[in-house]
Short mmCIF file of N, CA and C in Angstrom, two decimals:
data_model
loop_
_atom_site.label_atom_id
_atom_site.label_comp_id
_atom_site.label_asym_id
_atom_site.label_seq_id
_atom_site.Cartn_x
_atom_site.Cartn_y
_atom_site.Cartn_z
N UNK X 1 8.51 41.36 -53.06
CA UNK X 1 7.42 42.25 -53.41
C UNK X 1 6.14 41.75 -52.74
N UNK X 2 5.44 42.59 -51.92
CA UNK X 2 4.20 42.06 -51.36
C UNK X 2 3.08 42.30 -52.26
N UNK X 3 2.08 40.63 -51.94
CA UNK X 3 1.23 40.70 -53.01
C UNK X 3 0.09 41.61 -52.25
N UNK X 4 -0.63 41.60 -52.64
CA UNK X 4 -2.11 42.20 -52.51
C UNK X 4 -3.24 41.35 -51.80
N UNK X 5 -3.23 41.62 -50.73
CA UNK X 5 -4.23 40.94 -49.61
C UNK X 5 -5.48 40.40 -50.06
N UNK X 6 -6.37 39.17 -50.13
CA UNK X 6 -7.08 38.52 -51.01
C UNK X 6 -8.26 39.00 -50.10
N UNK X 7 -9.56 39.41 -50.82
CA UNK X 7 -10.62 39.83 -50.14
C UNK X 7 -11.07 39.24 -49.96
N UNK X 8 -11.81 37.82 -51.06
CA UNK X 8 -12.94 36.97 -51.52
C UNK X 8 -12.61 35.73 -51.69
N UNK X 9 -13.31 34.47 -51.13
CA UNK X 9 -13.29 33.19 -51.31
C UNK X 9 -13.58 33.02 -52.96
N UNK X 10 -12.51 32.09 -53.86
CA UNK X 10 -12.87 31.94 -54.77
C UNK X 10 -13.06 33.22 -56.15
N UNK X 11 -13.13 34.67 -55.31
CA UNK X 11 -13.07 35.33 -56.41
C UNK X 11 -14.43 36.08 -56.36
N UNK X 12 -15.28 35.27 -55.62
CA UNK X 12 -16.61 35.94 -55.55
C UNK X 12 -17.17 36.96 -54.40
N UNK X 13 -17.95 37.49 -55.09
CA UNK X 13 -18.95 38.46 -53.33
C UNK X 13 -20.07 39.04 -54.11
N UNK X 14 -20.96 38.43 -53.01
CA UNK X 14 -22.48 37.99 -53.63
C UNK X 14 -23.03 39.24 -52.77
N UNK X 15 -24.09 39.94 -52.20
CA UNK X 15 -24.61 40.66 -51.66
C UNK X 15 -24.58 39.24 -50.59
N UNK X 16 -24.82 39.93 -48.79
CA UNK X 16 -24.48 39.09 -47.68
C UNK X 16 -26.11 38.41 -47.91
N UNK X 17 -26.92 39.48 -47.95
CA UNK X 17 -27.93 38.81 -47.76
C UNK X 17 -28.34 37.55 -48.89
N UNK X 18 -27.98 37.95 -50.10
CA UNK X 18 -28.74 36.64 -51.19
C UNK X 18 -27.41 35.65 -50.82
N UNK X 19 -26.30 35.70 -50.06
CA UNK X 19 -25.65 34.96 -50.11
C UNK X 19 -25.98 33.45 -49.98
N UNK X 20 -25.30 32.43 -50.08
CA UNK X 20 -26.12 30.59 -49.65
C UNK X 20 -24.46 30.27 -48.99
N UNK X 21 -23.68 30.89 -48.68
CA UNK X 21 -22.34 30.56 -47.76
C UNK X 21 -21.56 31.58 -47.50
N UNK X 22 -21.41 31.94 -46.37
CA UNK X 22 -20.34 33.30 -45.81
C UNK X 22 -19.45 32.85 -45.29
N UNK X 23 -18.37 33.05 -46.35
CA UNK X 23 -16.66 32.67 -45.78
C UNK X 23 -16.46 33.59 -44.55
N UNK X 24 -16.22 32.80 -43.16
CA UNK X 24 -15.77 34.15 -41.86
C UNK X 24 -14.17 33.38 -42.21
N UNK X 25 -12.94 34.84 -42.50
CA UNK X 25 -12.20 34.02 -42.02
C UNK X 25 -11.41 34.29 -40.59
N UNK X 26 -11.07 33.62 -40.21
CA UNK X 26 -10.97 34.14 -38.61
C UNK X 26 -9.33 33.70 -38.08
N UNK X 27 -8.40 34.41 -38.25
CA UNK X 27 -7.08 33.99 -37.44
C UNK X 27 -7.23 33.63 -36.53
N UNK X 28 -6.50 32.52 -36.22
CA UNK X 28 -6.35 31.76 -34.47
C UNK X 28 -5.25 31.73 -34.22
N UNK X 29 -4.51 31.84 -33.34
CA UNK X 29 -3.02 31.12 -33.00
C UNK X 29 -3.19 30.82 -31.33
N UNK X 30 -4.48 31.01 -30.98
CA UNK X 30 -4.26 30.45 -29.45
C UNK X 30 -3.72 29.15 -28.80
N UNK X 31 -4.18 28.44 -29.65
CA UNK X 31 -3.63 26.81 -28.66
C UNK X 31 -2.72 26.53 -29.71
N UNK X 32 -1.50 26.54 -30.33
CA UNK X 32 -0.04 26.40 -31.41
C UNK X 32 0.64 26.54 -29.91
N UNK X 33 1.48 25.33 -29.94
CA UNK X 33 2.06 24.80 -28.84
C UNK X 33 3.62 24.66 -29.93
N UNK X 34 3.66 24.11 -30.88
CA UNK X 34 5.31 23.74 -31.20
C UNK X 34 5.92 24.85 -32.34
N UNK X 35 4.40 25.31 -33.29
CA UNK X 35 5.58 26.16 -34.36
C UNK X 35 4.15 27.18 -34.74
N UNK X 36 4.24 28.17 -34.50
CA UNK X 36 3.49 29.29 -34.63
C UNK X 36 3.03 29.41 -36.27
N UNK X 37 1.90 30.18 -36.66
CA UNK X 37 1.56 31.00 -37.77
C UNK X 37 -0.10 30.41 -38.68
N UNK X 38 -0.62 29.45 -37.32
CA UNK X 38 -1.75 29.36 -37.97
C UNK X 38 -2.63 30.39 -38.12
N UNK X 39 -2.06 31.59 -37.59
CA UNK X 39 -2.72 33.02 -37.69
C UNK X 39 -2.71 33.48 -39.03
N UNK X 40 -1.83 33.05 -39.93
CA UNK X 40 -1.82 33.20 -41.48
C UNK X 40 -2.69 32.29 -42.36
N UNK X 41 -3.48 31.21 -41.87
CA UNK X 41 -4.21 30.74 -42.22
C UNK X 41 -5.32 30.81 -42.99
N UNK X 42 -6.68 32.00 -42.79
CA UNK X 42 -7.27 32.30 -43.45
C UNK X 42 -7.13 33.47 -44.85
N UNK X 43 -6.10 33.76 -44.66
CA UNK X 43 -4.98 34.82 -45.86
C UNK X 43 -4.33 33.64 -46.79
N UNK X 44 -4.03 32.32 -46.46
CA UNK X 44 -3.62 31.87 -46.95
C UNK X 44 -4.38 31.05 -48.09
N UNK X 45 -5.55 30.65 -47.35
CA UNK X 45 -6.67 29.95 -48.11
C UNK X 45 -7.37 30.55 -48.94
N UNK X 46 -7.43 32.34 -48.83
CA UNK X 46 -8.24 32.81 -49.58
C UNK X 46 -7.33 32.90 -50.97
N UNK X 47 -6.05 33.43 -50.83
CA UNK X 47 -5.35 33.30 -51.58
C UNK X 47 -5.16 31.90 -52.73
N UNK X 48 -5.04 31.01 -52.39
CA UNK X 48 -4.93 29.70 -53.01
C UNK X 48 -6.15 29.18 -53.57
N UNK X 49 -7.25 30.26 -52.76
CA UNK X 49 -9.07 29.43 -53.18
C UNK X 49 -9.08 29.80 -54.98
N UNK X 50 -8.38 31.20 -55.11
CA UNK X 50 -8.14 31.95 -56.89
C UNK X 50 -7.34 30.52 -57.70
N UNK X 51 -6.95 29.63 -57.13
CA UNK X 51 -6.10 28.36 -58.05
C UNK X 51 -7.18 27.53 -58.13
N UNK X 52 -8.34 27.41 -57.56
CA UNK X 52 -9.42 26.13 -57.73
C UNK X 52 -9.86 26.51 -58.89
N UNK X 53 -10.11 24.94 -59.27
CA UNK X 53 -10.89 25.11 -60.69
C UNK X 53 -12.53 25.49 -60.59
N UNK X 54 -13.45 26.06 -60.79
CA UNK X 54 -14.42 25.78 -60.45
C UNK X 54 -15.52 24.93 -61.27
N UNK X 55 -14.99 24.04 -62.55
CA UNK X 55 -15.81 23.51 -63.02
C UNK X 55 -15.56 22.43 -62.26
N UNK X 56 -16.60 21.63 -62.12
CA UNK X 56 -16.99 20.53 -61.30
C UNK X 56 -17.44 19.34 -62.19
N UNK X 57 -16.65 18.55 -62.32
CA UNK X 57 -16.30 17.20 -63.87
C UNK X 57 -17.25 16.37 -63.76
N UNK X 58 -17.78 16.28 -62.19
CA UNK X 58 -18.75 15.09 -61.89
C UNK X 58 -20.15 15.50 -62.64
N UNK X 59 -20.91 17.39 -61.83
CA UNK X 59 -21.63 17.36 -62.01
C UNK X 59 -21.85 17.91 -63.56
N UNK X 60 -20.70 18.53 -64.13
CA UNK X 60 -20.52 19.19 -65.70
C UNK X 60 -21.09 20.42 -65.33
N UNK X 61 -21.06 21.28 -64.37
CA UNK X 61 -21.15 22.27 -64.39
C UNK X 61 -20.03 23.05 -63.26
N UNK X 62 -20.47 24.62 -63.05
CA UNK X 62 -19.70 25.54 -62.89
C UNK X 62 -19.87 25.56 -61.60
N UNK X 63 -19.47 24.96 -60.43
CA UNK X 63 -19.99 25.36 -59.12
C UNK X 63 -20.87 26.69 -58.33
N UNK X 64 -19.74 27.96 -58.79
CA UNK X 64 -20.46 28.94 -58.12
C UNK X 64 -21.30 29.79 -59.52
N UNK X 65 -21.66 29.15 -60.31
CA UNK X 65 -23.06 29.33 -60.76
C UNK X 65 -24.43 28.97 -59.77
N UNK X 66 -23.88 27.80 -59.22
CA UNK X 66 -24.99 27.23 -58.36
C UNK X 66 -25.26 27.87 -57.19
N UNK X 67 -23.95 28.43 -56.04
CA UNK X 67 -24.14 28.74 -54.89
C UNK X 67 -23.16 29.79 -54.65
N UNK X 68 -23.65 30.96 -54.40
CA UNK X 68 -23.50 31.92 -53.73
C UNK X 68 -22.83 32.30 -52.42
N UNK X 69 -21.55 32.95 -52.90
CA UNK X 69 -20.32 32.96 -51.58
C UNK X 69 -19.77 34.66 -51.44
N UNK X 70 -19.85 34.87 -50.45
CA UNK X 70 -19.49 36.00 -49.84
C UNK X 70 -18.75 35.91 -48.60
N UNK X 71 -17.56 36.58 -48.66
CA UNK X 71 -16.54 36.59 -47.33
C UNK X 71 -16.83 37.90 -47.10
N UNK X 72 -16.59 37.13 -44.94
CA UNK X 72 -16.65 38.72 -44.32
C UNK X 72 -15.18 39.01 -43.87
N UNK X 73 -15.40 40.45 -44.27
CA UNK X 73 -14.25 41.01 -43.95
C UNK X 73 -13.22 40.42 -42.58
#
């Protein structure tokens, strides 16, 4: 069953402009010389970014309370 293509780093999308970090994610597979599919790469990360925790133990707070993330398409 195919899942559903991940839009957003983390879950979030801030307006571009008030943003404070813009996820680009950008497929590459140009220089993969022995085993192909780093082109799945940024699909992959966005996907797995929804498993981070975002409380942050050190500082006792919520990370993206603090900073503002928006991915471009």
């Amino acid at each position: 069953m195919p899942t559903e293509e991940p839009t957003n780093f983390l879950g979030e999308n801030h307006e571009f402009k008030e943003s404070d970090i813009i996820i680009i994610p950008a497929p590459f597979e140009g220089t993969t010389a022995y085993r192909k599919g780093a082109i799945n790469g940024p699909r992959e990360i966005l996907n797995a970014s929804c498993q981070v925790e975002p409380f942050d133990s050190e500082l006792k707070q919520e990370i993206i309370d603090k900073v503002k993330i928006n991915t471009a398409p």
